[in-house]
Each structure stands twice: as C-alpha cells, then as structure tokens.
C-alpha cells in the first residue's frame, strides 16, 4: 500500500511540472511575439531629399560630383542629395520655368555671370553664413555678392579662356603660333584642309558664345554698352572673315565648347579657344596628341575673360538642410578634390597656393587670369548674352543683315530697360 502511494505521488509530479511548463510557455510566447513585433515596428528616420541641378557635360567633373554627393550622403543619416543634369543651353530656361511653376530644386550649380539674374527672380537664398570671405579671392566673390554685402552662393572656382593649338598641324603647314588676331585669321586659312578646319566658334544660345567673343571684342576696343561702333564692328568682322573663307567650321554653330574641345582632341581642328584646364579632357580623348597652351592671340597684353561656377541654395523650403551641403563643399579637402577634377583655379586662396606649389603648369593660368576681365554681373546679362549669341550665329552662317549692329544695340537697350 505505501509503495503504491509512493508510486502515485511519484507519477503525479511530472504531470504538475508539465502543466507548469505549458502555462509558462503560453504566457511567454505572446510576450516574445510582442517583443519581436516591437522590433519590426522600429522605423528608420525618413531622409530629407534635396535636389541638385547642374549642367556639366564633361565626364571627369560629373564623376567627381557624383563621388562628392555619395560621400555627403553616406555621412548624413537625415539628408540625401539627388542630382539632375540639365544641358547648358537649356539650363537658364529650365530653371526659370521651375521658379515660375514653383518646382525649383533645392540646390543649383550656376554660371557666375547668372547669379544676379536668378536673384532678381527671387530664386536664390542668402548663404552668407556658409562663406568665409577672408578665405576667398575677391575675383570669385564679386559675382555672388549681394547689395547689402551678403552672399548668394559659394564660389567653386575660377577659370579663363585660353588658346590651344596643335603643334604637329602647325609644323606641317610651316605656320608659327599666332600672336595677334590678324595672324590668327591668316593661320586659320593656311591650316584649313580637306580633313582639318583652322578653328571653330560656338554660337549656341548659351553663355559660351559670348564668353568666347568678349576677348575679341575687348581687344578691338569695343564694348557691349557701345556695340554699334567701328571697334565693335571690327570684332564681328574677325568672325565673318573666318566664316567667309571657310577657315571656321560652320557646324560649330551647333556645338558646345566641350564639343569643340573634343574635335580639337581628335585633330579635326588646328586651333581653338577653350577654357583653361581642358588638357585633362584632351588627353583622355587622345593621349598621343601634341599641343600647346598659350594666351589668346589678341595683342599684348593678351585679354581673356574670367569664368567660374557658384553653388547656390535655390529653395527656402529646405534652405537650412541645403546649407549643410555648402558647408561640406567649402571644406578644404573637398575644395582640393573638385578644383583638380574640374580644372579650376581654386576660389580659396590657401588651396590656390597649394595648387601653385603642387603643379607649376597651372602658374601660366594664374598669369592669364591677371589680365582677364569679368563679365557684367547684372540681372539683364542673360538676355544680352543670348542676343549677342544670335548675332554671332547670323555672322557665321552669313545671314547677317547690313544693320545687324544697329539692331543688336537697340535690342540690348530694350533688354536693359525691361530688367529695371
């Protein structure tokens, strides 16, 4: 009997234990599921996406921008930059329409001569806090300075127009590198053959046309303010003579400066005017080409024109977030990266000093820059630029009326009046 009882009690214990385990399991499983569910519900903070527009069409600068944007995005958990390429000849119009339609991007890289134009449309935000003016060249700051002394953008760098010539083509034709515009016209005529044009000149409806024309206009004593003068007529006559004798490629009317530089690299053009720093692109296309860089052959001293780009904040919706990218791009490390990739002379004095020490070949650009002039920084500049580009196009195609300069002068006056 006792043994029987012990066996009963002995068999009851496992039953009780199993029951407890079952009850604990039933209690714990929902808790475990709740815990797992809570982990799934943890949300990653949604990033603020910022749109950046640019117009660079050269592979090197585009790759550099993509790498910088990728680095910025990886460093920021709450911000993400997205880029959009807009062709240079369409950039002004596209951005202006975006402003009118209230679909403006957050950031834009713009030509330095267009800053005041975009500001007159109310498109640019004050970014004075992002610019340490003591670090930057006055030449670079001038284009983006507000009337009250603040700044509308971060200068990315400066360049100037220079003269490139193919030494082999000139040597075969026994032509010396020209020093004056008269010598340039004569050389272009001699160098033109069935396979090579003497030169090319952009006349698309973009800033590049007037950028290439201004050094010719200035060297003849002409100006946009007094375009209907004998001096200005001489400047247009240089283009006309090149077109009439076939030394200038007529197809260049549909080319950008990058297109023309590519034609030069492929040795289909003997001479070109192009932006400083184009050697990288030329060498990438044709490592075997022999060429030299020189001042624009328009007299002594040679007169060039200053160029460059500015990074701007174009929307007030995320202005503070967009300024984070400007601060990133203003850091010395980033400035060194993109000034080299874009062929710029740095807008920052300390980085410019570094460039001069690291690459002595860039010193010639600095010397050209000292005699270069700036374009007008006014709200009506883009209108004037397009009017001049249209006149150049007519001259190259030999469709210009006898009173073309009278018409141009009147159109420029009208553009100036409409902007006031």
Coordinates of C-alpha atoms in Angstrom, one line a residue:
X1 CA 0.0 0.0 0.0
X2 CA 2.7 2.5 1.0
X3 CA 4.7 1.6 -2.0
X4 CA 1.6 2.1 -4.1
X5 CA 1.1 5.5 -2.7
X6 CA 4.7 6.5 -3.4
X7 CA 4.2 5.4 -6.9
X8 CA 1.1 7.5 -7.3
X9 CA 2.8 10.6 -5.8
X10 CA 5.8 9.9 -7.9
X11 CA 3.7 9.8 -11.1
X12 CA 1.8 13.0 -10.2
X13 CA 4.9 15.2 -10.0
X14 CA 5.7 15.1 -13.7
X15 CA 2.1 15.9 -14.6
X16 CA 2.2 19.0 -12.4
X17 CA 5.6 20.0 -13.9
X18 CA 4.4 19.6 -17.4
X19 CA 1.4 21.7 -16.7
X20 CA 3.5 24.5 -15.3
X21 CA 5.8 24.4 -18.3
X22 CA 2.8 24.6 -20.6
X23 CA 1.3 27.5 -18.7
X24 CA 4.6 29.4 -18.7
X25 CA 5.0 28.8 -22.4
X26 CA 1.6 30.1 -23.1
X27 CA 2.4 33.2 -21.1
X28 CA 5.9 33.8 -22.6
X29 CA 5.0 33.2 -26.3
X30 CA 2.8 36.3 -26.6
X31 CA 5.4 38.3 -24.8
X32 CA 8.1 37.0 -27.1
X33 CA 5.9 37.8 -30.1
X34 CA 5.2 41.2 -28.8
X35 CA 8.9 41.8 -28.3
X36 CA 9.6 40.7 -31.9
X37 CA 6.8 42.8 -33.2
X38 CA 8.2 45.9 -31.5
X39 CA 11.5 45.4 -33.2
X40 CA 9.8 45.2 -36.6
X41 CA 7.9 48.5 -35.9
X42 CA 11.2 50.5 -35.2
X43 CA 11.2 52.9 -38.1
X44 CA 14.3 54.4 -39.7
X45 CA 14.0 58.1 -39.8
X46 CA 12.9 59.3 -43.3
X47 CA 15.6 61.3 -45.1
X48 CA 15.0 64.7 -46.4
X49 CA 15.8 64.5 -50.2
X50 CA 17.4 67.6 -51.7
X51 CA 17.5 68.0 -55.5
X52 CA 20.7 69.5 -57.1
X53 CA 20.8 70.7 -60.7
X54 CA 24.0 71.1 -62.7
X55 CA 25.0 71.5 -66.4
X56 CA 28.5 70.0 -66.6
X57 CA 28.8 67.7 -69.6
X58 CA 32.4 66.6 -69.2
X59 CA 32.8 63.1 -67.8
X60 CA 35.5 63.9 -65.2
X61 CA 33.6 66.7 -63.4
X62 CA 30.4 64.7 -63.5
X63 CA 32.1 61.7 -61.9
X64 CA 33.7 64.0 -59.3
X65 CA 30.3 65.5 -58.4
X66 CA 28.8 62.0 -58.1
X67 CA 31.5 60.9 -55.7
X68 CA 31.2 64.0 -53.6
X69 CA 27.4 63.6 -53.3
X70 CA 27.8 59.9 -52.4
X71 CA 30.3 60.8 -49.7
X72 CA 28.0 63.5 -48.3
X73 CA 25.0 61.2 -48.3
X74 CA 27.0 58.5 -46.5
X75 CA 27.9 61.0 -43.8
X76 CA 24.3 62.2 -43.2
X77 CA 21.6 60.0 -41.8
X78 CA 18.8 62.6 -42.3
X79 CA 19.8 64.1 -45.7
X80 CA 20.2 62.8 -49.2
X81 CA 21.3 64.7 -52.3
X82 CA 19.9 63.7 -55.7
X83 CA 21.4 65.2 -58.9
X84 CA 19.9 66.1 -62.2
X85 CA 21.8 67.0 -65.3
X86 CA 20.3 69.8 -67.5
X87 CA 22.2 70.7 -70.7
X88 CA 23.9 74.1 -70.6
X89 CA 22.0 75.6 -73.5
X90 CA 18.7 74.7 -71.7
X91 CA 19.7 75.4 -68.1
X92 CA 18.6 79.1 -67.7
X93 CA 15.2 78.5 -69.3
X94 CA 14.6 75.2 -67.4
X95 CA 15.5 76.8 -64.0
X96 CA 13.5 80.0 -64.8
X97 CA 10.4 77.8 -65.6
X98 CA 10.9 75.8 -62.5
X99 CA 10.8 79.1 -60.4
X100 CA 7.6 80.2 -62.2
X101 CA 6.0 76.8 -61.6
X102 CA 7.1 76.6 -58.0
X103 CA 9.1 73.4 -58.8
X104 CA 12.5 74.8 -58.1
X105 CA 15.3 72.4 -56.9
X106 CA 16.9 72.9 -53.5
X107 CA 20.4 73.5 -54.9
X108 CA 21.9 74.5 -58.3
X109 CA 25.4 75.0 -59.7
X110 CA 25.1 78.1 -61.9
X111 CA 27.4 80.2 -64.0
X112 CA 28.9 83.1 -62.1
X113 CA 27.5 85.6 -64.6
X114 CA 23.9 84.3 -63.9
X115 CA 23.8 84.7 -60.1
X116 CA 22.3 88.2 -60.2
X117 CA 19.8 87.2 -62.8
X118 CA 18.5 84.3 -60.7
X119 CA 18.4 86.5 -57.6
X120 CA 16.3 89.1 -59.4
X121 CA 13.7 86.3 -59.9
X122 CA 13.7 85.5 -56.2
X123 CA 15.3 82.2 -56.8
X124 CA 18.4 82.4 -54.5
X125 CA 18.7 82.2 -50.7
X126 CA 21.2 84.1 -48.6
X127 CA 24.1 81.8 -47.7
X128 CA 26.4 84.3 -46.1
X129 CA 26.9 82.0 -43.1
X130 CA 28.5 79.5 -45.5
X131 CA 31.1 81.8 -46.9
X132 CA 34.2 82.8 -45.0
X133 CA 35.1 85.8 -47.2
X134 CA 38.6 86.1 -45.8
X135 CA 39.4 82.7 -47.4
X136 CA 38.2 83.6 -50.9
X137 CA 39.6 85.6 -53.8
X138 CA 37.8 88.8 -54.4
X139 CA 37.6 87.9 -58.1
X140 CA 35.5 84.9 -57.2
X141 CA 33.3 86.6 -54.6
X142 CA 32.3 89.6 -56.8
X143 CA 29.7 87.6 -58.8
X144 CA 27.7 86.3 -55.8
X145 CA 27.8 89.4 -53.5
X146 CA 24.5 91.0 -52.5
X147 CA 24.0 94.7 -52.4
X148 CA 24.0 94.6 -48.6
X149 CA 27.3 92.7 -48.6
X150 CA 25.9 89.2 -48.0
X151 CA 26.4 86.3 -50.4
X152 CA 24.1 84.4 -52.7
X153 CA 26.3 81.4 -53.3
X154 CA 29.6 79.5 -52.7
X155 CA 32.3 80.1 -55.4
X156 CA 33.5 76.7 -56.6
X157 CA 36.4 78.0 -58.7
X158 CA 37.6 80.3 -61.4
X159 CA 38.9 79.8 -64.9
X160 CA 39.6 81.8 -68.0
X161 CA 39.6 81.5 -71.8
X162 CA 42.9 80.4 -73.3
X163 CA 44.4 79.4 -76.7
X164 CA 45.1 75.8 -77.7
X165 CA 46.9 74.8 -80.9
X166 CA 48.1 71.5 -82.4
X167 CA 51.8 71.8 -82.8
X168 CA 52.1 69.0 -85.4
X169 CA 49.5 70.5 -87.7
X170 CA 51.1 74.0 -87.4
X171 CA 54.6 72.5 -88.1
X172 CA 53.4 70.6 -91.2
X173 CA 52.0 73.8 -92.6
X174 CA 55.0 75.8 -91.6
X175 CA 52.8 78.2 -89.5
X176 CA 54.1 79.9 -86.4
X177 CA 51.7 80.2 -83.4
X178 CA 49.8 83.5 -83.9
X179 CA 50.2 86.4 -81.5
X180 CA 47.5 88.7 -82.9
X181 CA 44.0 88.3 -84.3
X182 CA 45.2 89.2 -87.8
X183 CA 47.8 86.4 -87.6
X184 CA 45.1 84.1 -86.2
X185 CA 42.9 84.7 -89.2
X186 CA 45.8 84.1 -91.6
X187 CA 46.9 81.0 -89.8
X188 CA 43.4 79.5 -89.8
X189 CA 43.2 80.0 -93.6
X190 CA 46.5 78.3 -94.2
X191 CA 45.8 75.4 -91.8
X192 CA 42.4 74.5 -93.3
X193 CA 42.4 71.4 -95.5
X194 CA 40.0 68.6 -96.6
X195 CA 40.3 67.0 -93.2
X196 CA 41.1 69.9 -90.8
X197 CA 39.5 73.2 -90.1
X198 CA 41.6 76.1 -88.9
X199 CA 39.3 76.9 -86.0
X200 CA 35.7 76.7 -84.6
X201 CA 33.5 79.1 -82.7
X202 CA 30.4 78.2 -80.5
X203 CA 27.2 80.1 -81.3
X204 CA 24.5 78.1 -79.5
X205 CA 22.1 80.0 -77.4
X206 CA 24.2 79.7 -74.3
X207 CA 26.8 81.7 -72.3
X208 CA 29.7 80.0 -74.1
X209 CA 29.2 82.1 -77.2
X210 CA 29.7 85.5 -75.6
X211 CA 32.3 84.0 -73.3
X212 CA 34.5 83.3 -76.4
X213 CA 33.6 86.5 -78.1
X214 CA 34.3 89.1 -75.4
X215 CA 38.1 88.9 -75.5
X216 CA 37.9 89.6 -79.2
X217 CA 35.5 92.5 -78.7
X218 CA 37.5 94.0 -75.8
X219 CA 40.9 93.7 -77.7
X220 CA 39.4 95.7 -80.6
X221 CA 38.3 98.5 -78.2
X222 CA 34.6 97.5 -78.4
X223 CA 32.1 97.0 -75.7
X224 CA 28.5 95.8 -75.2
X225 CA 27.5 99.2 -73.9
X226 CA 28.5 100.7 -77.3
X227 CA 28.1 97.7 -79.6
X228 CA 27.3 99.8 -82.7
X229 CA 30.8 101.3 -83.2
X230 CA 33.6 100.8 -85.7
X231 CA 35.6 99.0 -82.9
X232 CA 32.8 96.5 -82.2
X233 CA 32.3 96.0 -85.9
X234 CA 36.0 95.0 -86.2
X235 CA 35.4 92.2 -83.7
X236 CA 32.4 90.8 -85.6
X237 CA 34.5 91.1 -88.8
X238 CA 37.1 88.7 -87.4
X239 CA 34.4 86.0 -87.1
X240 CA 33.0 87.0 -90.5
X241 CA 36.3 86.7 -92.3
X242 CA 36.9 83.2 -90.8
X243 CA 33.4 82.1 -91.9
X244 CA 33.6 83.6 -95.4
X245 CA 37.0 81.9 -96.4
X246 CA 35.9 78.5 -94.9
X247 CA 38.5 78.5 -92.1
X248 CA 35.8 78.3 -89.5
X249 CA 33.7 75.1 -89.2
X250 CA 30.1 76.1 -89.9
X251 CA 29.0 73.0 -88.0
X252 CA 30.4 74.7 -84.8
X253 CA 27.2 76.7 -84.6
X254 CA 25.6 73.6 -83.2
X255 CA 28.5 72.7 -80.9
X256 CA 29.2 73.4 -77.2
X257 CA 32.7 74.3 -76.1
X258 CA 33.1 70.7 -74.9
X259 CA 32.1 69.5 -78.4
X260 CA 34.7 71.9 -80.0
X261 CA 37.4 70.7 -77.5
X262 CA 36.6 67.1 -78.5
X263 CA 37.0 68.0 -82.2
X264 CA 40.4 69.6 -81.3
X265 CA 41.4 66.4 -79.4
X266 CA 40.5 64.3 -82.4
X267 CA 42.8 66.6 -84.5
X268 CA 39.9 67.8 -86.7
X269 CA 40.6 71.4 -85.6
X270 CA 44.0 73.1 -85.7
X271 CA 43.3 75.9 -83.2
X272 CA 40.6 76.6 -80.6
X273 CA 39.7 79.0 -77.8
X274 CA 38.7 76.9 -74.8
X275 CA 38.5 77.1 -71.0
X276 CA 41.7 76.7 -69.0
X277 CA 42.1 73.2 -67.7
X278 CA 40.8 71.5 -70.8
X279 CA 44.1 69.5 -71.1
X280 CA 42.6 66.6 -69.0
X281 CA 39.7 66.1 -71.4
X282 CA 42.0 66.4 -74.4
X283 CA 44.5 63.8 -73.1
X284 CA 41.7 61.4 -72.2
X285 CA 40.4 61.5 -75.7
X286 CA 43.7 61.4 -77.5
X287 CA 46.8 60.7 -75.4
X288 CA 49.1 60.9 -78.5
X289 CA 48.1 64.5 -79.5
X290 CA 50.8 67.2 -79.4
X291 CA 49.5 70.6 -78.5
X292 CA 50.4 73.8 -76.6
X293 CA 48.5 76.3 -74.4
X294 CA 49.1 80.0 -74.9
X295 CA 47.4 83.3 -74.2
X296 CA 44.6 84.3 -76.6
X297 CA 46.3 85.8 -79.7
X298 CA 44.6 89.2 -79.5
X299 CA 47.5 91.6 -78.7
X300 CA 49.8 92.5 -75.9
X301 CA 48.9 92.2 -73.2
X302 CA 46.5 89.4 -74.1
X303 CA 43.0 90.0 -72.8
X304 CA 40.9 87.0 -71.5
X305 CA 37.6 86.6 -69.7
X306 CA 37.0 85.2 -66.2
X307 CA 34.7 82.2 -65.8
X308 CA 33.6 80.0 -63.0
X309 CA 30.6 78.4 -61.2
X310 CA 28.8 79.1 -58.0
X311 CA 26.9 76.6 -55.8
X312 CA 23.6 78.2 -54.7
X313 CA 20.6 77.3 -52.5
X314 CA 17.5 77.8 -54.7
X315 CA 14.6 76.9 -52.4
X316 CA 13.7 78.2 -49.0
X317 CA 11.7 75.1 -48.1
X318 CA 14.9 73.2 -47.1
X319 CA 17.3 76.0 -47.0
X320 CA 18.9 75.1 -43.7
X321 CA 19.4 71.5 -44.8
X322 CA 20.8 72.6 -48.2
X323 CA 23.4 74.8 -46.4
X324 CA 24.8 71.6 -44.9
X325 CA 26.0 70.7 -48.4
X326 CA 27.5 74.1 -48.9
X327 CA 29.5 73.7 -45.7
X328 CA 30.6 70.3 -46.9
X329 CA 31.8 71.7 -50.2
X330 CA 33.6 74.6 -48.5
X331 CA 35.9 72.2 -46.6
X332 CA 39.5 72.3 -47.8
X333 CA 39.6 68.6 -48.5
X334 CA 36.6 68.8 -50.8
X335 CA 37.8 72.0 -52.5
X336 CA 41.1 70.3 -53.4
X337 CA 39.2 67.4 -55.0
X338 CA 36.8 69.3 -57.2
X339 CA 39.2 72.1 -58.2
X340 CA 41.5 69.5 -59.6
X341 CA 38.8 67.4 -61.3
X342 CA 37.2 70.5 -62.9
X343 CA 40.4 72.1 -64.0
X344 CA 39.6 75.2 -61.9
X345 CA 41.9 77.6 -60.2
X346 CA 40.7 77.5 -56.7
X347 CA 38.5 80.3 -55.4
X348 CA 40.1 79.8 -52.0
X349 CA 43.5 81.4 -51.5
X350 CA 45.0 78.7 -49.4
X351 CA 44.1 76.0 -51.9
X352 CA 45.2 78.2 -54.8
X353 CA 48.6 78.4 -53.1
X354 CA 48.7 74.6 -52.8
X355 CA 47.9 74.3 -56.5
X356 CA 50.7 76.6 -57.5
X357 CA 53.1 74.6 -55.3
X358 CA 51.9 71.2 -56.5
X359 CA 51.6 71.9 -60.2
X360 CA 53.8 74.6 -61.7
X361 CA 52.0 74.3 -65.1
X362 CA 49.0 76.0 -63.5
X363 CA 51.0 79.1 -62.9
X364 CA 50.5 80.2 -66.5
X365 CA 46.7 80.2 -65.9
X366 CA 47.2 82.5 -63.0
X367 CA 49.2 84.9 -65.2
X368 CA 46.4 84.8 -67.8
X369 CA 43.9 85.5 -65.1
X370 CA 45.7 88.6 -64.1
X371 CA 44.8 90.3 -67.4
X372 CA 41.4 88.8 -67.7
X373 CA 38.2 90.8 -67.3
X374 CA 34.9 89.8 -65.7
X375 CA 31.6 89.8 -67.4
X376 CA 28.8 92.1 -66.2
X377 CA 27.0 90.9 -63.1
X378 CA 23.5 92.3 -63.7
X379 CA 20.0 90.9 -63.8
X380 CA 19.7 91.5 -67.6
X381 CA 23.0 89.8 -68.5
X382 CA 21.5 86.5 -69.7
X383 CA 19.2 88.5 -72.2
X384 CA 22.2 90.4 -73.6
X385 CA 24.2 87.2 -73.8
X386 CA 21.6 85.4 -75.9
X387 CA 21.2 88.5 -78.2
X388 CA 25.0 88.5 -78.9
X389 CA 25.0 84.7 -79.4
X390 CA 22.2 85.1 -82.0
X391 CA 24.2 87.8 -83.8
X392 CA 27.3 85.6 -83.9
X393 CA 25.2 82.8 -85.3
X394 CA 24.0 85.0 -88.1
X395 CA 27.5 86.2 -88.9
X396 CA 28.9 82.6 -89.1
X397 CA 26.0 81.5 -91.3
X398 CA 26.5 84.6 -93.4
X399 CA 22.9 85.6 -92.8
X400 CA 23.6 88.9 -91.0
X401 CA 21.8 92.0 -92.3
X402 CA 23.8 95.1 -93.0
X403 CA 22.4 96.9 -90.0
X404 CA 22.9 93.9 -87.6
X405 CA 24.8 96.1 -85.0
X406 CA 22.1 98.7 -85.0
X407 CA 19.5 96.1 -84.4
X408 CA 21.7 94.5 -81.7
X409 CA 22.3 97.8 -79.9
X410 CA 18.6 98.5 -79.9
X411 CA 17.8 95.0 -78.5
X412 CA 20.4 95.4 -75.8
X413 CA 18.9 98.8 -74.7
X414 CA 15.5 97.2 -74.7
X415 CA 16.7 94.3 -72.5
X416 CA 18.3 96.7 -70.1
X417 CA 15.1 98.7 -69.8
X418 CA 12.9 95.7 -69.3
X419 CA 15.0 94.5 -66.3
X420 CA 14.6 97.8 -64.4

